[in-house]
Amino acid sequence: MRDKNGTNRRGGVLRRTAAAASLTLIVGALPVALATPASASQGACESYLASKGYKVGKWVKKACAVAASDTGAVGDSACRSELWDLGVKEPYASEACDRA
């Protein structure tokens, strides 16, 4: 179908639809692309402990965050110490902190 200027209306609609779909895809992928590795590592620590039957509450999240934010031995040591204080068995605490 052509408008009064002789241009094809359908082409304009398809271009706008394609542009909107592209924009939606980009906006939807943006949070995934910008996710920080520390978030994923902290989540790995928390998920591991949950899989071993531990309740993942405020203090466990804090311990995992310490290990995730400080990638050195100090962060891992602090994480393990906090988890031990919460009653997490040594091998599980070590593995969880290593995953962070």
Short mmCIF file of N, CA, C and O in Angstrom, two decimals:
data_model
loop_
_atom_site.label_atom_id
_atom_site.label_comp_id
_atom_site.label_asym_id
_atom_site.label_seq_id
_atom_site.Cartn_x
_atom_site.Cartn_y
_atom_site.Cartn_z
N MET A 1 0.84 -1.16 0.00
CA MET A 1 0.00 0.00 0.00
C MET A 1 0.89 1.24 0.00
O MET A 1 1.84 1.32 0.75
N ARG A 2 0.58 2.20 -0.82
CA ARG A 2 1.40 3.41 -0.93
C ARG A 2 0.62 4.61 -0.43
O ARG A 2 -0.59 4.70 -0.57
N ASP A 3 1.35 5.54 0.22
CA ASP A 3 0.69 6.76 0.68
C ASP A 3 0.66 7.79 -0.44
O ASP A 3 1.05 7.50 -1.58
N LYS A 4 0.22 9.02 -0.18
CA LYS A 4 0.06 10.02 -1.23
C LYS A 4 1.39 10.44 -1.87
O LYS A 4 1.40 10.98 -2.97
N ASN A 5 2.53 10.19 -1.20
CA ASN A 5 3.83 10.52 -1.78
C ASN A 5 4.42 9.37 -2.60
O ASN A 5 5.51 9.49 -3.12
N GLY A 6 3.73 8.26 -2.63
CA GLY A 6 4.18 7.13 -3.42
C GLY A 6 5.16 6.22 -2.68
O GLY A 6 5.79 5.39 -3.29
N THR A 7 5.27 6.37 -1.35
CA THR A 7 6.17 5.51 -0.59
C THR A 7 5.39 4.36 0.03
O THR A 7 4.19 4.45 0.24
N ASN A 8 6.08 3.32 0.33
CA ASN A 8 5.47 2.12 0.86
C ASN A 8 5.33 2.23 2.38
O ASN A 8 6.30 2.33 3.09
N ARG A 9 4.10 2.21 2.89
CA ARG A 9 3.86 2.32 4.32
C ARG A 9 4.33 1.09 5.07
O ARG A 9 4.82 1.18 6.18
N ARG A 10 4.17 -0.05 4.48
CA ARG A 10 4.54 -1.29 5.16
C ARG A 10 6.02 -1.30 5.53
O ARG A 10 6.41 -1.75 6.59
N GLY A 11 6.88 -0.79 4.66
CA GLY A 11 8.31 -0.75 4.94
C GLY A 11 8.62 0.09 6.16
O GLY A 11 9.48 -0.25 6.97
N GLY A 12 7.92 1.20 6.33
CA GLY A 12 8.14 2.05 7.50
C GLY A 12 7.74 1.36 8.79
O GLY A 12 8.41 1.46 9.81
N VAL A 13 6.63 0.65 8.74
CA VAL A 13 6.16 -0.07 9.92
C VAL A 13 7.14 -1.18 10.28
O VAL A 13 7.46 -1.37 11.46
N LEU A 14 7.64 -1.89 9.28
CA LEU A 14 8.59 -2.96 9.55
C LEU A 14 9.89 -2.42 10.13
O LEU A 14 10.46 -3.01 11.04
N ARG A 15 10.35 -1.28 9.63
CA ARG A 15 11.58 -0.68 10.16
C ARG A 15 11.39 -0.25 11.61
O ARG A 15 12.26 -0.48 12.45
N ARG A 16 10.26 0.35 11.91
CA ARG A 16 10.01 0.77 13.29
C ARG A 16 9.88 -0.44 14.22
O ARG A 16 10.38 -0.44 15.35
N THR A 17 9.24 -1.49 13.76
CA THR A 17 9.09 -2.70 14.55
C THR A 17 10.45 -3.35 14.81
O THR A 17 10.75 -3.77 15.93
N ALA A 18 11.28 -3.41 13.78
CA ALA A 18 12.62 -3.98 13.94
C ALA A 18 13.46 -3.14 14.89
O ALA A 18 14.20 -3.67 15.72
N ALA A 19 13.35 -1.83 14.80
CA ALA A 19 14.11 -0.95 15.69
C ALA A 19 13.65 -1.13 17.14
O ALA A 19 14.47 -1.19 18.06
N ALA A 20 12.36 -1.25 17.35
CA ALA A 20 11.83 -1.45 18.70
C ALA A 20 12.28 -2.80 19.26
O ALA A 20 12.65 -2.89 20.44
N ALA A 21 12.26 -3.82 18.44
CA ALA A 21 12.70 -5.15 18.89
C ALA A 21 14.18 -5.14 19.23
O ALA A 21 14.60 -5.72 20.25
N SER A 22 14.98 -4.47 18.43
CA SER A 22 16.42 -4.38 18.70
C SER A 22 16.67 -3.65 20.01
O SER A 22 17.50 -4.07 20.83
N LEU A 23 15.98 -2.57 20.22
CA LEU A 23 16.15 -1.79 21.44
C LEU A 23 15.75 -2.61 22.67
O LEU A 23 16.43 -2.60 23.69
N THR A 24 14.66 -3.36 22.56
CA THR A 24 14.21 -4.20 23.66
C THR A 24 15.26 -5.26 23.99
O THR A 24 15.55 -5.52 25.16
N LEU A 25 15.85 -5.86 22.97
CA LEU A 25 16.88 -6.87 23.18
C LEU A 25 18.11 -6.28 23.86
O LEU A 25 18.65 -6.85 24.80
N ILE A 26 18.52 -5.11 23.43
CA ILE A 26 19.70 -4.46 24.02
C ILE A 26 19.44 -4.10 25.47
O ILE A 26 20.27 -4.35 26.35
N VAL A 27 18.30 -3.51 25.75
CA VAL A 27 17.96 -3.12 27.12
C VAL A 27 17.85 -4.35 28.01
O VAL A 27 18.28 -4.33 29.17
N GLY A 28 17.31 -5.43 27.51
CA GLY A 28 17.18 -6.66 28.29
C GLY A 28 18.52 -7.32 28.58
O GLY A 28 18.70 -7.92 29.64
N ALA A 29 19.48 -7.21 27.69
CA ALA A 29 20.78 -7.83 27.87
C ALA A 29 21.74 -6.97 28.68
O ALA A 29 22.74 -7.47 29.19
N LEU A 30 21.46 -5.71 28.85
CA LEU A 30 22.37 -4.79 29.53
C LEU A 30 22.69 -5.21 30.97
O LEU A 30 23.86 -5.25 31.35
N PRO A 31 21.71 -5.57 31.81
CA PRO A 31 22.06 -5.97 33.18
C PRO A 31 22.97 -7.20 33.22
O PRO A 31 23.83 -7.30 34.08
N VAL A 32 22.79 -8.13 32.31
CA VAL A 32 23.62 -9.34 32.26
C VAL A 32 25.05 -8.96 31.90
O VAL A 32 26.01 -9.45 32.49
N ALA A 33 25.20 -8.06 30.95
CA ALA A 33 26.53 -7.65 30.51
C ALA A 33 27.26 -6.86 31.59
O ALA A 33 28.49 -6.91 31.68
N LEU A 34 26.54 -6.14 32.43
CA LEU A 34 27.16 -5.30 33.44
C LEU A 34 27.27 -5.95 34.81
O LEU A 34 27.74 -5.32 35.74
N ALA A 35 26.84 -7.20 34.94
CA ALA A 35 26.90 -7.88 36.24
C ALA A 35 28.35 -8.01 36.68
O ALA A 35 29.23 -8.33 35.89
N THR A 36 28.60 -7.77 37.95
CA THR A 36 29.96 -7.84 38.46
C THR A 36 30.33 -9.28 38.80
O THR A 36 29.49 -10.05 39.27
N PRO A 37 31.56 -9.66 38.59
CA PRO A 37 31.98 -11.01 38.95
C PRO A 37 31.81 -11.30 40.43
O PRO A 37 31.52 -12.41 40.83
N ALA A 38 31.98 -10.30 41.29
CA ALA A 38 31.84 -10.51 42.73
C ALA A 38 30.43 -10.98 43.07
O ALA A 38 30.25 -11.80 43.97
N SER A 39 29.43 -10.46 42.40
CA SER A 39 28.07 -10.89 42.66
C SER A 39 27.90 -12.37 42.36
O SER A 39 27.29 -13.10 43.12
N ALA A 40 28.45 -12.78 41.24
CA ALA A 40 28.33 -14.18 40.86
C ALA A 40 29.10 -15.06 41.83
O ALA A 40 28.65 -16.13 42.22
N SER A 41 30.28 -14.63 42.28
CA SER A 41 31.08 -15.41 43.21
C SER A 41 30.41 -15.51 44.57
O SER A 41 30.42 -16.56 45.19
N GLN A 42 29.85 -14.41 45.03
CA GLN A 42 29.14 -14.43 46.30
C GLN A 42 27.97 -15.40 46.21
O GLN A 42 27.71 -16.17 47.12
N GLY A 43 27.28 -15.37 45.09
CA GLY A 43 26.16 -16.29 44.87
C GLY A 43 26.60 -17.74 44.86
O GLY A 43 25.88 -18.61 45.36
N ALA A 44 27.78 -18.01 44.31
CA ALA A 44 28.29 -19.39 44.28
C ALA A 44 28.56 -19.89 45.69
O ALA A 44 28.28 -21.04 46.03
N CYS A 45 29.11 -19.00 46.51
CA CYS A 45 29.36 -19.33 47.93
C CYS A 45 28.05 -19.65 48.64
O CYS A 45 27.92 -20.67 49.32
N GLU A 46 27.07 -18.78 48.46
CA GLU A 46 25.77 -18.95 49.12
C GLU A 46 25.06 -20.20 48.63
O GLU A 46 24.49 -20.96 49.42
N SER A 47 25.09 -20.43 47.32
CA SER A 47 24.41 -21.61 46.76
C SER A 47 25.04 -22.91 47.26
O SER A 47 24.34 -23.88 47.53
N TYR A 48 26.37 -22.91 47.36
CA TYR A 48 27.06 -24.11 47.85
C TYR A 48 26.60 -24.43 49.27
O TYR A 48 26.28 -25.58 49.58
N LEU A 49 26.58 -23.43 50.13
CA LEU A 49 26.18 -23.66 51.52
C LEU A 49 24.71 -24.11 51.60
O LEU A 49 24.37 -24.99 52.40
N ALA A 50 23.87 -23.51 50.77
CA ALA A 50 22.45 -23.92 50.75
C ALA A 50 22.33 -25.38 50.31
O ALA A 50 21.51 -26.14 50.87
N SER A 51 23.16 -25.79 49.34
CA SER A 51 23.11 -27.19 48.87
C SER A 51 23.57 -28.17 49.93
O SER A 51 23.23 -29.35 49.88
N LYS A 52 24.32 -27.68 50.91
CA LYS A 52 24.78 -28.53 52.01
C LYS A 52 23.83 -28.48 53.21
O LYS A 52 24.11 -29.02 54.27
N GLY A 53 22.71 -27.78 53.04
CA GLY A 53 21.68 -27.78 54.07
C GLY A 53 21.75 -26.62 55.05
O GLY A 53 20.99 -26.59 56.02
N TYR A 54 22.63 -25.67 54.81
CA TYR A 54 22.74 -24.52 55.71
C TYR A 54 21.75 -23.43 55.30
O TYR A 54 21.51 -23.23 54.11
N LYS A 55 21.22 -22.76 56.31
CA LYS A 55 20.34 -21.63 56.05
C LYS A 55 21.21 -20.44 55.62
O LYS A 55 22.18 -20.09 56.29
N VAL A 56 20.87 -19.84 54.50
CA VAL A 56 21.63 -18.70 54.00
C VAL A 56 20.90 -17.43 54.39
O VAL A 56 19.97 -16.99 53.72
N GLY A 57 21.30 -16.89 55.51
CA GLY A 57 20.72 -15.65 56.02
C GLY A 57 21.68 -14.50 55.92
O GLY A 57 22.68 -14.54 55.19
N LYS A 58 21.39 -13.48 56.69
CA LYS A 58 22.16 -12.23 56.65
C LYS A 58 23.65 -12.46 56.93
O LYS A 58 24.51 -11.92 56.24
N TRP A 59 23.97 -13.27 57.93
CA TRP A 59 25.36 -13.43 58.33
C TRP A 59 26.15 -14.29 57.36
O TRP A 59 27.34 -14.04 57.12
N VAL A 60 25.52 -15.30 56.79
CA VAL A 60 26.20 -16.12 55.78
C VAL A 60 26.47 -15.26 54.54
O VAL A 60 27.56 -15.31 53.96
N LYS A 61 25.49 -14.45 54.16
CA LYS A 61 25.68 -13.57 53.00
C LYS A 61 26.83 -12.60 53.24
O LYS A 61 27.61 -12.31 52.35
N LYS A 62 26.93 -12.12 54.48
CA LYS A 62 28.01 -11.18 54.83
C LYS A 62 29.36 -11.88 54.70
O LYS A 62 30.31 -11.32 54.14
N ALA A 63 29.47 -13.10 55.21
CA ALA A 63 30.73 -13.84 55.13
C ALA A 63 31.12 -14.10 53.68
O ALA A 63 32.28 -13.92 53.30
N CYS A 64 30.17 -14.50 52.86
CA CYS A 64 30.45 -14.74 51.44
C CYS A 64 30.84 -13.45 50.73
O CYS A 64 31.70 -13.45 49.86
N ALA A 65 30.22 -12.35 51.12
CA ALA A 65 30.56 -11.06 50.52
C ALA A 65 31.98 -10.64 50.85
O ALA A 65 32.68 -10.06 50.01
N VAL A 66 32.44 -10.95 52.06
CA VAL A 66 33.81 -10.63 52.45
C VAL A 66 34.79 -11.35 51.53
O VAL A 66 35.75 -10.76 51.02
N ALA A 67 34.56 -12.63 51.31
CA ALA A 67 35.45 -13.41 50.44
C ALA A 67 35.38 -12.92 49.00
O ALA A 67 36.38 -12.88 48.30
N ALA A 68 34.19 -12.54 48.56
CA ALA A 68 34.02 -12.09 47.17
C ALA A 68 34.65 -10.73 46.93
O ALA A 68 35.17 -10.46 45.86
N SER A 69 34.63 -9.87 47.94
CA SER A 69 35.15 -8.52 47.74
C SER A 69 36.66 -8.45 47.89
O SER A 69 37.31 -7.60 47.32
N ASP A 70 37.24 -9.37 48.66
CA ASP A 70 38.70 -9.40 48.84
C ASP A 70 39.18 -10.73 48.31
O ASP A 70 39.03 -11.76 48.94
N THR A 71 39.80 -10.71 47.12
CA THR A 71 40.17 -11.95 46.45
C THR A 71 41.42 -12.59 47.02
O THR A 71 41.80 -13.67 46.60
N GLY A 72 42.05 -11.97 48.00
CA GLY A 72 43.27 -12.52 48.58
C GLY A 72 43.00 -13.47 49.72
O GLY A 72 41.86 -13.80 50.05
N ALA A 73 44.09 -13.90 50.36
CA ALA A 73 44.00 -14.84 51.47
C ALA A 73 43.28 -14.22 52.67
O ALA A 73 42.63 -14.92 53.44
N VAL A 74 43.39 -12.90 52.84
CA VAL A 74 42.73 -12.23 53.96
C VAL A 74 41.22 -12.39 53.88
O VAL A 74 40.56 -12.71 54.87
N GLY A 75 40.66 -12.19 52.70
CA GLY A 75 39.21 -12.33 52.52
C GLY A 75 38.75 -13.75 52.76
O GLY A 75 37.73 -13.99 53.43
N ASP A 76 39.50 -14.72 52.24
CA ASP A 76 39.13 -16.12 52.44
C ASP A 76 39.21 -16.50 53.92
O ASP A 76 38.35 -17.20 54.44
N SER A 77 40.25 -16.03 54.59
CA SER A 77 40.42 -16.34 56.01
C SER A 77 39.29 -15.74 56.85
O SER A 77 38.73 -16.40 57.73
N ALA A 78 38.93 -14.51 56.57
CA ALA A 78 37.85 -13.86 57.30
C ALA A 78 36.52 -14.57 57.02
O ALA A 78 35.71 -14.76 57.94
N CYS A 79 36.31 -14.97 55.78
CA CYS A 79 35.09 -15.69 55.41
C CYS A 79 34.99 -17.00 56.19
O CYS A 79 33.96 -17.30 56.79
N ARG A 80 36.08 -17.76 56.17
CA ARG A 80 36.07 -19.05 56.88
C ARG A 80 35.80 -18.86 58.36
O ARG A 80 35.01 -19.58 58.97
N SER A 81 36.47 -17.89 58.95
CA SER A 81 36.30 -17.62 60.38
C SER A 81 34.84 -17.27 60.72
O SER A 81 34.29 -17.78 61.70
N GLU A 82 34.26 -16.42 59.90
CA GLU A 82 32.86 -16.05 60.14
C GLU A 82 31.93 -17.24 59.99
O GLU A 82 31.00 -17.42 60.78
N LEU A 83 32.18 -18.06 58.96
CA LEU A 83 31.32 -19.24 58.76
C LEU A 83 31.50 -20.25 59.88
O LEU A 83 30.52 -20.86 60.33
N TRP A 84 32.73 -20.45 60.37
CA TRP A 84 32.96 -21.37 61.49
C TRP A 84 32.20 -20.88 62.72
O TRP A 84 31.60 -21.66 63.43
N ASP A 85 32.25 -19.56 62.95
CA ASP A 85 31.53 -18.99 64.10
C ASP A 85 30.01 -19.23 63.99
O ASP A 85 29.32 -19.28 65.00
N LEU A 86 29.53 -19.36 62.76
CA LEU A 86 28.10 -19.61 62.54
C LEU A 86 27.75 -21.10 62.61
O LEU A 86 26.59 -21.47 62.47
N GLY A 87 28.77 -21.95 62.79
CA GLY A 87 28.52 -23.38 62.91
C GLY A 87 28.69 -24.17 61.63
O GLY A 87 28.34 -25.35 61.58
N VAL A 88 29.23 -23.56 60.60
CA VAL A 88 29.47 -24.28 59.35
C VAL A 88 30.72 -25.14 59.53
O VAL A 88 31.75 -24.66 60.02
N LYS A 89 30.63 -26.42 59.16
CA LYS A 89 31.77 -27.33 59.30
C LYS A 89 32.93 -26.86 58.41
O LYS A 89 32.71 -26.31 57.32
N GLU A 90 34.14 -27.13 58.88
CA GLU A 90 35.36 -26.63 58.23
C GLU A 90 35.45 -26.93 56.73
O GLU A 90 35.70 -26.01 55.93
N PRO A 91 35.25 -28.18 56.31
CA PRO A 91 35.42 -28.40 54.86
C PRO A 91 34.40 -27.64 54.01
O PRO A 91 34.71 -27.18 52.91
N TYR A 92 33.19 -27.47 54.53
CA TYR A 92 32.17 -26.74 53.80
C TYR A 92 32.46 -25.23 53.77
O TYR A 92 32.28 -24.57 52.75
N ALA A 93 32.93 -24.73 54.90
CA ALA A 93 33.29 -23.31 54.96
C ALA A 93 34.43 -23.01 54.00
O ALA A 93 34.40 -22.01 53.27
N SER A 94 35.44 -23.85 53.99
CA SER A 94 36.59 -23.65 53.09
C SER A 94 36.17 -23.67 51.63
O SER A 94 36.56 -22.81 50.84
N GLU A 95 35.37 -24.65 51.28
CA GLU A 95 34.92 -24.76 49.88
C GLU A 95 34.06 -23.58 49.48
O GLU A 95 34.21 -23.02 48.39
N ALA A 96 33.16 -23.19 50.37
CA ALA A 96 32.28 -22.05 50.07
C ALA A 96 33.09 -20.77 49.86
O ALA A 96 32.87 -20.03 48.89
N CYS A 97 34.04 -20.51 50.73
CA CYS A 97 34.86 -19.31 50.62
C CYS A 97 35.75 -19.35 49.39
O CYS A 97 36.02 -18.32 48.77
N ASP A 98 36.22 -20.54 49.02
CA ASP A 98 37.02 -20.67 47.79
C ASP A 98 36.18 -20.37 46.55
O ASP A 98 36.72 -19.87 45.55
N ARG A 99 34.90 -20.66 46.61
CA ARG A 99 34.03 -20.39 45.46
C ARG A 99 33.70 -18.91 45.31
O ARG A 99 33.28 -18.48 44.25
N ALA A 100 33.87 -18.16 46.39
CA ALA A 100 33.56 -16.72 46.35
C ALA A 100 34.69 -15.94 45.69
O ALA A 100 35.79 -16.38 45.57
#
